Coordinates of C-alpha atoms in Angstrom, one line a residue:
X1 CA 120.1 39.6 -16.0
X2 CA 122.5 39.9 -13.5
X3 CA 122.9 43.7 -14.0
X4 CA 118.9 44.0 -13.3
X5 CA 119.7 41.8 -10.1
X6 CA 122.2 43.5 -8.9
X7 CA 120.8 46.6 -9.7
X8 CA 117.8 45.3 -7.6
X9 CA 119.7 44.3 -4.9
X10 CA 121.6 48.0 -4.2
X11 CA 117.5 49.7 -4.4
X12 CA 116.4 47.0 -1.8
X13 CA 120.0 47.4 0.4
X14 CA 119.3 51.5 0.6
X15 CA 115.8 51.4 0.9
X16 CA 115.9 49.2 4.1
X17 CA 118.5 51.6 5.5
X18 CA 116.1 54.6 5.0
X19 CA 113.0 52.9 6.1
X20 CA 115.1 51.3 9.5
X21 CA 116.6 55.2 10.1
X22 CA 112.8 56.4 10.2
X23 CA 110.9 54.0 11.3
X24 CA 112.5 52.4 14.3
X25 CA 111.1 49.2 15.6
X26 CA 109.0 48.5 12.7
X27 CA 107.7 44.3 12.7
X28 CA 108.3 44.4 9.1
X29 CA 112.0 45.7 8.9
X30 CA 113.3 43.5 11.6
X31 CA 114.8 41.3 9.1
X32 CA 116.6 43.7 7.6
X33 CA 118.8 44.7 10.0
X34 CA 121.5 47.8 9.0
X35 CA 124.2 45.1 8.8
X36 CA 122.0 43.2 6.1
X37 CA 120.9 46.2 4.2
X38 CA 124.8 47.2 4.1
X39 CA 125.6 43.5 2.2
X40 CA 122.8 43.6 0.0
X41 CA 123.9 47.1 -1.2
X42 CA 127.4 46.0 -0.9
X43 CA 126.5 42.4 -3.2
X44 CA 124.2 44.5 -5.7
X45 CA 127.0 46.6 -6.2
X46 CA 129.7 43.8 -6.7
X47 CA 126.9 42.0 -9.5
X48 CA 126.8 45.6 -11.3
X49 CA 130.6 45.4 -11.3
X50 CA 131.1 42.6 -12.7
X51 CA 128.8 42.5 -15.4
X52 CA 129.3 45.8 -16.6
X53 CA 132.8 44.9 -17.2
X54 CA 132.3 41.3 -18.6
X55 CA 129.7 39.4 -20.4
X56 CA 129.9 36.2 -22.4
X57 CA 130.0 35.8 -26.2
X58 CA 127.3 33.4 -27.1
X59 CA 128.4 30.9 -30.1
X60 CA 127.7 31.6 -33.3
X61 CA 127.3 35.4 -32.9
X62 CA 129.5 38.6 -33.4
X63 CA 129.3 41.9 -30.8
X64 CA 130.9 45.0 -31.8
X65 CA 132.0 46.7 -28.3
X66 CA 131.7 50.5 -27.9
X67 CA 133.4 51.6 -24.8
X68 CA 132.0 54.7 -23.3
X69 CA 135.4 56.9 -24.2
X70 CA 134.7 56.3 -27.8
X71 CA 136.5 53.1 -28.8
X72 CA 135.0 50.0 -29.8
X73 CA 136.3 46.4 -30.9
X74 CA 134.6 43.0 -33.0
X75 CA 134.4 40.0 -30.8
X76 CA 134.0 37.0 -32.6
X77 CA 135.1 34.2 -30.5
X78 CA 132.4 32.9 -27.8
X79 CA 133.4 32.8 -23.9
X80 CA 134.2 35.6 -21.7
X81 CA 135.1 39.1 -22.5
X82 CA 136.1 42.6 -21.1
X83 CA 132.9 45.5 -22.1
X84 CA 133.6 47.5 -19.4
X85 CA 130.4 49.7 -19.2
X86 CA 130.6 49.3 -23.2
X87 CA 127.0 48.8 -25.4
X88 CA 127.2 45.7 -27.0
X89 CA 125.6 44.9 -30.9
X90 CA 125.2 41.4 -31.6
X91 CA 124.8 40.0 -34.7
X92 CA 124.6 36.5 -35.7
X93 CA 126.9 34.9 -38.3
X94 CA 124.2 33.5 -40.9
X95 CA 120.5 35.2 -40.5
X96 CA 117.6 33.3 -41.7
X97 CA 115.2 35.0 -43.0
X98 CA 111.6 33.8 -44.1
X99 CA 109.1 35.0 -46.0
X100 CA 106.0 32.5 -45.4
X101 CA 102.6 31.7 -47.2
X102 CA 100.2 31.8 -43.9
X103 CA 98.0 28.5 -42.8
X104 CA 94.1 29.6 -43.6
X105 CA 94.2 30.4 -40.1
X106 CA 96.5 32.9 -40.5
X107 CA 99.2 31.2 -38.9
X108 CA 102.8 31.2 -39.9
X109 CA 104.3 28.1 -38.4
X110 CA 106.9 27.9 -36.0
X111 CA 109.8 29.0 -37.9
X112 CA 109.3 32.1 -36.5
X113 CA 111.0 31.0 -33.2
X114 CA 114.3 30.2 -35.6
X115 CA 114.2 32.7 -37.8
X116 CA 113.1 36.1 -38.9
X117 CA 109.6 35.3 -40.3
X118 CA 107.3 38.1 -42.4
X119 CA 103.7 37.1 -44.4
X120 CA 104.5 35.9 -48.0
X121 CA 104.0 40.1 -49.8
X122 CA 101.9 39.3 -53.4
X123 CA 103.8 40.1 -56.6
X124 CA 102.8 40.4 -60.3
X125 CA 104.7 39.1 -62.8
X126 CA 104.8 40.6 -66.4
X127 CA 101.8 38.6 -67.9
X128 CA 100.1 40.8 -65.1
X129 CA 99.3 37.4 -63.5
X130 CA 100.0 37.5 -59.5
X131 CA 101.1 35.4 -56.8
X132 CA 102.1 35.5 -53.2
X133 CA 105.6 33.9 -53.1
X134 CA 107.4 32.5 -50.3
X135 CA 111.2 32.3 -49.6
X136 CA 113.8 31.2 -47.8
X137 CA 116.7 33.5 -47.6
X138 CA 120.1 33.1 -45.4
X139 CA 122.6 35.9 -44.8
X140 CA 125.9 35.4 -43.6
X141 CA 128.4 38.7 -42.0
X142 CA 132.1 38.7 -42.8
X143 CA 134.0 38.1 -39.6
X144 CA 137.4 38.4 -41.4
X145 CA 136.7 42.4 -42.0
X146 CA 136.5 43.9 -38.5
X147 CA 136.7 47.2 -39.1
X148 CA 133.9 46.8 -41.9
X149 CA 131.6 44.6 -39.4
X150 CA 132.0 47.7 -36.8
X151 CA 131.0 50.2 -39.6
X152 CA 127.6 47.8 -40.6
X153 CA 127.0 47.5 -36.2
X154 CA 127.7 51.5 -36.2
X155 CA 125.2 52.4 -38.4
X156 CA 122.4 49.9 -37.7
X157 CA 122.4 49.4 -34.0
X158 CA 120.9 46.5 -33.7
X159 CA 120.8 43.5 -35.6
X160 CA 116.7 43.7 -36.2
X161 CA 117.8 47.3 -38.1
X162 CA 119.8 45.6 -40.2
X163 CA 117.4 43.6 -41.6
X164 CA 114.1 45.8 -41.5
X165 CA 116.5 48.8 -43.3
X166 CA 119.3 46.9 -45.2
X167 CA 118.3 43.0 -45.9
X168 CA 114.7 43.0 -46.6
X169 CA 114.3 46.4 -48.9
X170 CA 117.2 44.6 -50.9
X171 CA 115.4 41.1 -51.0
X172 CA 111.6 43.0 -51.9
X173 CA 113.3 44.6 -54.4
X174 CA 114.9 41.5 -56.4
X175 CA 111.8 39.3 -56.0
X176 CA 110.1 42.4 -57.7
X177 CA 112.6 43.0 -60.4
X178 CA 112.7 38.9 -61.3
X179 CA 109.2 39.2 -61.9
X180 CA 109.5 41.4 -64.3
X181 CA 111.9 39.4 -66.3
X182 CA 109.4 36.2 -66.4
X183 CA 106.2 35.0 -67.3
X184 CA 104.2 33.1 -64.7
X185 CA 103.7 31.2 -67.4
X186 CA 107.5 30.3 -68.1
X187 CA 107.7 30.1 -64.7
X188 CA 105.3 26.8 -64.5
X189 CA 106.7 25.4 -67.8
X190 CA 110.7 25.4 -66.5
X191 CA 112.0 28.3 -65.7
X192 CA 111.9 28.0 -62.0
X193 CA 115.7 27.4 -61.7
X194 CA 116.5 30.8 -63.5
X195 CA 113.7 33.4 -61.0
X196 CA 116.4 31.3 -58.2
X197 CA 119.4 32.4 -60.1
X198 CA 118.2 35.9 -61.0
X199 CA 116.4 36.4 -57.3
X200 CA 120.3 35.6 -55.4
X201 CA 122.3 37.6 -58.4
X202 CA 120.5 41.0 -57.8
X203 CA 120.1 39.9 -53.7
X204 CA 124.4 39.5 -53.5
X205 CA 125.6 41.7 -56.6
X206 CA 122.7 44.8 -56.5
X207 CA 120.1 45.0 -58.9
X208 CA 119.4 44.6 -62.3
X209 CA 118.8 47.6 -64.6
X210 CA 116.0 46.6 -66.9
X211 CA 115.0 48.0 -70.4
X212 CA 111.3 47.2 -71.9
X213 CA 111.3 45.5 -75.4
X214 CA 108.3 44.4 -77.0
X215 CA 107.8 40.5 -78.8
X216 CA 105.0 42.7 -81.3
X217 CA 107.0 45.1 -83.1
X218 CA 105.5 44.3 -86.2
X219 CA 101.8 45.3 -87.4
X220 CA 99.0 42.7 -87.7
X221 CA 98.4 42.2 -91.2
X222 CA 94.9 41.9 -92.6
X223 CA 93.0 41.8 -96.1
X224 CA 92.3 39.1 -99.0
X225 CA 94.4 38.8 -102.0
X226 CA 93.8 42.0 -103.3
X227 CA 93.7 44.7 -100.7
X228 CA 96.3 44.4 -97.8
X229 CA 96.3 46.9 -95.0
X230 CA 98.0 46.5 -91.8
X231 CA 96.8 47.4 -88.3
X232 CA 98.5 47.9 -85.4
X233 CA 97.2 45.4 -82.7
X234 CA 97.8 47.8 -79.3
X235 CA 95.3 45.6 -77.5
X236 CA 97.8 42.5 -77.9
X237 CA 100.8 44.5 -77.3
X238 CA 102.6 43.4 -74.3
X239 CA 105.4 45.1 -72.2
X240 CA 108.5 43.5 -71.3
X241 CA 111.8 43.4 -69.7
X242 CA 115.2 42.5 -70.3
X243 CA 118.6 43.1 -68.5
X244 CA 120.4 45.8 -70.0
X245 CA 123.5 44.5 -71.2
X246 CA 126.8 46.8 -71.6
X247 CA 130.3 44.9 -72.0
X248 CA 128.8 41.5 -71.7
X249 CA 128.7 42.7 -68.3
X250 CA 124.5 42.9 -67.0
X251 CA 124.3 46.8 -65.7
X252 CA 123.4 47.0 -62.2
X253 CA 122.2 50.0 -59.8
X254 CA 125.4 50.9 -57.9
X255 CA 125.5 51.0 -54.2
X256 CA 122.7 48.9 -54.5
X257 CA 123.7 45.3 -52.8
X258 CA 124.2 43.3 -49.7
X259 CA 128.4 42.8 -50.8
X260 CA 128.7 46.4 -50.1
X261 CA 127.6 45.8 -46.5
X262 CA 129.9 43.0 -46.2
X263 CA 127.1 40.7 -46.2
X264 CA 127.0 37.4 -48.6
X265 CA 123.9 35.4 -49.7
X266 CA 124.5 32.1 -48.8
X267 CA 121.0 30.7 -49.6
X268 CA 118.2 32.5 -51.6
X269 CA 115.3 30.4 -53.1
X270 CA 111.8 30.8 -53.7
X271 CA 109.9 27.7 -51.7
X272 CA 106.1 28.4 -52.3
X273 CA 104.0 30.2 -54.7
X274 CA 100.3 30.6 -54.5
X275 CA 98.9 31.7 -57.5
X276 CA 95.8 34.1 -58.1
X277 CA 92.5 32.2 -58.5
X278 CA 92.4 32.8 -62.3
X279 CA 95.6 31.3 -62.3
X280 CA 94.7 28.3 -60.8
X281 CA 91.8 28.0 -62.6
X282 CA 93.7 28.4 -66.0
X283 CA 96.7 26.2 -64.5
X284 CA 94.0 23.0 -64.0
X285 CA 92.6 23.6 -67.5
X286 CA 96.0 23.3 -68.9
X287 CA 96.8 20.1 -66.4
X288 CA 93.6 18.4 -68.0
X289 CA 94.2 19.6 -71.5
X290 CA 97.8 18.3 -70.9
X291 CA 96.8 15.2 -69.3
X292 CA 94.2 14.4 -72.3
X293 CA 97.0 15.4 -74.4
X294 CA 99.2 12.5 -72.5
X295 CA 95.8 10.0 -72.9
X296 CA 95.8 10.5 -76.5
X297 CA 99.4 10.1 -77.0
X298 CA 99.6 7.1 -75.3
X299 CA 97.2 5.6 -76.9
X300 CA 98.7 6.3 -80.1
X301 CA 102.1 5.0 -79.1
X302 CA 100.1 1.9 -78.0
X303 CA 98.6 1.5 -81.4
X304 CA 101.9 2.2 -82.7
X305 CA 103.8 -0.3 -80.6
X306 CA 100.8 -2.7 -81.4
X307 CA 101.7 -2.7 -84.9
X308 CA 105.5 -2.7 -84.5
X309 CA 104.5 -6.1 -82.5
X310 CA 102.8 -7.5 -85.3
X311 CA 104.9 -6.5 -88.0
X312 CA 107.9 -7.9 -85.6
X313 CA 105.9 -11.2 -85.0
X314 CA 105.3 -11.3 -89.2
X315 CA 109.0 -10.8 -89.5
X316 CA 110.0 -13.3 -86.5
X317 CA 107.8 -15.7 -88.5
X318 CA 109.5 -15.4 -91.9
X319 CA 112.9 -15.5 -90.5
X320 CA 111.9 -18.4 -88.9
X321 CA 110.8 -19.9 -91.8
X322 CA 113.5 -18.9 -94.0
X323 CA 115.8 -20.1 -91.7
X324 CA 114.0 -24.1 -91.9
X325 CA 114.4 -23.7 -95.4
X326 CA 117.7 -22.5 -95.3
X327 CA 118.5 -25.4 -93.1
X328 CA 117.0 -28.1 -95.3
X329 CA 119.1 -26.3 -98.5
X330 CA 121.9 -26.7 -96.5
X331 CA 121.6 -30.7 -96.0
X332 CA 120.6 -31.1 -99.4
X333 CA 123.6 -29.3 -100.2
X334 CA 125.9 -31.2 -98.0
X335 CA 124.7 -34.2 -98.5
X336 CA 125.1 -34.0 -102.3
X337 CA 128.4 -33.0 -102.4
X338 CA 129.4 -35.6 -100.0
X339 CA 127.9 -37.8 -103.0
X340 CA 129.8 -35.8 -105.1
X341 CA 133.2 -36.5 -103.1
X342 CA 132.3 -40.3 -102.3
X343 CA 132.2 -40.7 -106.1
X344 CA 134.9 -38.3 -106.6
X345 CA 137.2 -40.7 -104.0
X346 CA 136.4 -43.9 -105.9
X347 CA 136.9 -42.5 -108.9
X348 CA 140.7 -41.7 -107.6
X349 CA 140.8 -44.9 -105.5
X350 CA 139.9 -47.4 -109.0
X351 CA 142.2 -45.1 -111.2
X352 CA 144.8 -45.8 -108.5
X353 CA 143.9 -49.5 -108.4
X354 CA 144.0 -49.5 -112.3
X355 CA 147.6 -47.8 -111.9
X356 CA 148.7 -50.3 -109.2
X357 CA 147.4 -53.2 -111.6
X358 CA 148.9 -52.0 -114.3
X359 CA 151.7 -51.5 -112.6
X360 CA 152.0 -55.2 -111.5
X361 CA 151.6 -56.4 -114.9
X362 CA 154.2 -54.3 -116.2
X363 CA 156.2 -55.8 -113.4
X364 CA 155.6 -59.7 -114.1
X365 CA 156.6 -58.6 -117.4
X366 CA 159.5 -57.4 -116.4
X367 CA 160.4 -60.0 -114.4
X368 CA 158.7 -63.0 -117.2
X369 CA 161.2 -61.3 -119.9
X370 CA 164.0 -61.0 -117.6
X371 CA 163.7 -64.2 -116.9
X372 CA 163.7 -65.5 -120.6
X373 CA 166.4 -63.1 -121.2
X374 CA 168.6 -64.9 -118.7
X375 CA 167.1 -68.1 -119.7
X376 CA 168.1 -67.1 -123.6
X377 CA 171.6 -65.9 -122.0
X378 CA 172.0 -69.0 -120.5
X379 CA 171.1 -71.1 -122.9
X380 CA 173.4 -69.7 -125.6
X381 CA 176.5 -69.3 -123.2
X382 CA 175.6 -72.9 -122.7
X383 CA 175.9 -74.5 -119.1
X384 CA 179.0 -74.7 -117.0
X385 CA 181.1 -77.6 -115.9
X386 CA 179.5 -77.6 -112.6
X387 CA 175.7 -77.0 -113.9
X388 CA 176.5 -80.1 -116.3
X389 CA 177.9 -82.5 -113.5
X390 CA 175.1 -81.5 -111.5
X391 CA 172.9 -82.4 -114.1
X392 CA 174.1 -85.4 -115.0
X393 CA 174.4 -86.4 -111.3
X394 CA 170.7 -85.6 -110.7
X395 CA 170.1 -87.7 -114.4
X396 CA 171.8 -90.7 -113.0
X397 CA 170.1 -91.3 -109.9
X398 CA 166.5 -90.9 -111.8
X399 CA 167.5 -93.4 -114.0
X400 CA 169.2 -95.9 -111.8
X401 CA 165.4 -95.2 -109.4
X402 CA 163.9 -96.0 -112.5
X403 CA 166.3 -99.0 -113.3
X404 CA 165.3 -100.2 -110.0
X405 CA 161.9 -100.2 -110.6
X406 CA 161.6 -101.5 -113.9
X407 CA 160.6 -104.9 -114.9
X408 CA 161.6 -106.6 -118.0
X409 CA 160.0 -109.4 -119.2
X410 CA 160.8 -112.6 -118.6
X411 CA 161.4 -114.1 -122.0
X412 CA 163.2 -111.8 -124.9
X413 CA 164.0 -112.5 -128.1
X414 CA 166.6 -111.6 -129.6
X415 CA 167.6 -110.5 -132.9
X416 CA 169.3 -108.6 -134.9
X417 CA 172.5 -108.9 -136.7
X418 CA 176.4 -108.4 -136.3
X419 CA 175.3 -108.7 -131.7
X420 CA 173.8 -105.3 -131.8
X421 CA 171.3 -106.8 -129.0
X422 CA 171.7 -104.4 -126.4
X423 CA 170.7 -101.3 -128.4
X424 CA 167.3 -103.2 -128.2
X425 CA 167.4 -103.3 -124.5
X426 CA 168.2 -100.0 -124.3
X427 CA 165.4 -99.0 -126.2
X428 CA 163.3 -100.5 -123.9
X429 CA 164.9 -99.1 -120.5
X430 CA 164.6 -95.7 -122.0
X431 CA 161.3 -96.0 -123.5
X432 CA 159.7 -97.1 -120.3
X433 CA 161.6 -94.5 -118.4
X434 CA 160.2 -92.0 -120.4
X435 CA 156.6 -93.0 -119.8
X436 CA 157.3 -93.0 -116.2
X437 CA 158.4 -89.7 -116.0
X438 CA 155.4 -88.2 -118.4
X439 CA 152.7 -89.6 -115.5
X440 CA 154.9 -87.8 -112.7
X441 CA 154.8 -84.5 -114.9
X442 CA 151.0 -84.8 -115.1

């Protein structure tokens, strides 16, 4: 911009000059005096100076410099830099590139003010079935290779070369060669993720060399039990495509890849397809065929679950009631042989008792003939002298109590020969003491 304005300035500075050296006086070039046209030439020419010598680096772009002695350098960094009269190539780190399924009025958004933006090109895939498929591809330069990022600037010019001649030949040509390897049919049912794969392997690594195999290598065979004949079904036959496969190692068309232009793939998917009418036609069938499928199956698993339920229910139900009966088992059970060990205890408490009884007896025996054994001991050792004095003390005092107590009759007689009166009198004494002493024992 500045160039064209200085460049601008230097025709408008010498034209005035002219014009004032013919036509003298002129109402219209009063303005531009000689002194004036001399700065304006004089400023134009500073302007084309200075930015033919330096421009600025814009972020997030590379310029390959070719100076006009032969030279040229990568600048990578954004900010001000020497070109000196030098053609500049810039070429943008990461270049999005679209391809885009247009609005029914023909429209294709406005990504194309972002990004490079074609129409969505139709392909067929190998069940012949075709589709207009949309993508989203981004393409990033290697800035640590200078002298290969000059080379790639060299021979395309221009950015916009490089991806009319290089990136989007490379790109039509893996979106065509994926096709091949897929049905749109597996596409649909799951197979989405591998076309991705496939579609950025073959865009970054060069493309695939394919060989044709065929699923109906053998012959239809026909006939009843007796007669068989087989036919070759050509009508049915179907072409296909597989990766060649040499060293485990897929083989691949040489020279044929974005790496050896020191490009990388850093994004490559497939966004959109629009399917052929057929397609869509046969696509809804199978949605309704899939979705009665889903009806049907549900409703058996609900019949199924139904009668889980119930049998569940019939099950909770018995284990229920096996568990009361289990319950009242088990109090019977307890409670019977707690009988059994109440009566079990007081069968071991009254033997004990028995034992303790028993034992007792034993024991007064014990003690009854010990003490007649001492008693019999005694008896024959006969009593000592202090055992008889005490007896004979305790003797003496009964009978002089009793003595006390007694009364003899008045009148007595007497008889009796040779004076033996007072055995009589004893008699008496002791006869009555005797009686007294019977009544104290009773």
């Amino acid at each position: 911009m500045l160039t064209f304005i200085g460049i601008l300035l230097i025709i408008i500075g010498i034209t005035t000059l002219v014009f004032n050296s013919i036509l003298k006086n002129n109402k219209y070039l009063k303005w531009f005096t000689t002194a004036r046209s001399i700065q304006l030439t004089f400023i134009g020419i500073i302007m084309s100076i200075i930015t033919g010598m330096f421009f600025y680096a814009e972020p997030g772009t590379a310029y390959a410099v070719q100076y006009p002695w032969g030279t040229q350098k990568a600048v990578f960094r954004q900010g001000i830099n020497t070109k000196m009269w030098g053609r500049l190539i810039p070429i943008q780190f990461e270049m999005p590139i679209k391809y885009v399924i247009p609005d029914p009025n023909g429209n294709l958004g406005d990504q194309s003010k972002y990004a490079y933006v074609d129409k969505a090109r139709q392909w067929e895939f190998n069940d012949a079935v075709k589709g207009e498929i949309a993508t989203s591809i981004v393409i990033s330069i290697d800035i640590t290779d200078e002298s290969q990022f000059l080379s790639v600037a060299d021979r395309n010019k221009t950015e916009k070369n490089l991806i009319r001649s290089r990136i989007i030949p490379n790109i039509d040509q893996s979106i065509k060669n994926t096709c091949k390897l897929m049905a749109a049919q597996d596409y649909i049912s799951g197979q989405a993720a591998d076309f991705d794969r496939y579609f950025q392997d073959q865009l970054e690594n060069g493309m695939y060399v394919l060989e044709e195999y065929s699923d109906n290598e053998k012959p239809e065979i026909i006939g009843d039990s007796t007669v068989v004949r087989t036919v070759p079904n050509k009508e049915s036959r179907q072409k296909r495509f597989r990766i060649k496969i040499q060293d485990n190692q897929p083989v691949r068309v040489r020279g044929n890849s974005l790496k050896s232009y020191g490009l990388t793939v850093v994004q490559a998917v497939v966004t959109e397809i629009d399917w052929e009418e057929t397609f869509d036609n046969r696509l809804q069938l199978q949605k309704e065929e899939v979705a009665q499928t889903q009806l049907e199956k549900q409703q058996a698993e609900r019949e199924f679950y139904r009668a889980q339920k119930e049998k569940a229910k019939g099950e909770a139900e018995k284990a229920k009631e096996r568990a009361r009966l289990e319950k009242a088992q088990i109090q019977q059970t307890i409670a019977a042989e707690t009988e059994a060990k109440v009566a079990e205890f007081n069968l071991i408490k009254e033997k004990k008792q028995y034992e303790v009884e028993q034992f007792k007896a034993k024991s007064k025996k014990l003690a009854a003939d010990a003490q007649a054994y001492e008693n019999q001991k005694l008896v024959s050792a006969g009593l000592t002298p202090q055992e008889r004095a005490e007896w004979e003390y305790k003797s003496a005092v009964g009978v002089a109590k009793e003595l006390k107590d007694l009364k003899l009759p008045s009148t007595y007689i007497e008889s009796g020969k040779n004076g033996n009166s007072g055995n009589l009198l004893e008699s008496l004494i002791g006869a009555d003491l005797a009686k007294k002493m019977m009544e104290k024992d009773k």
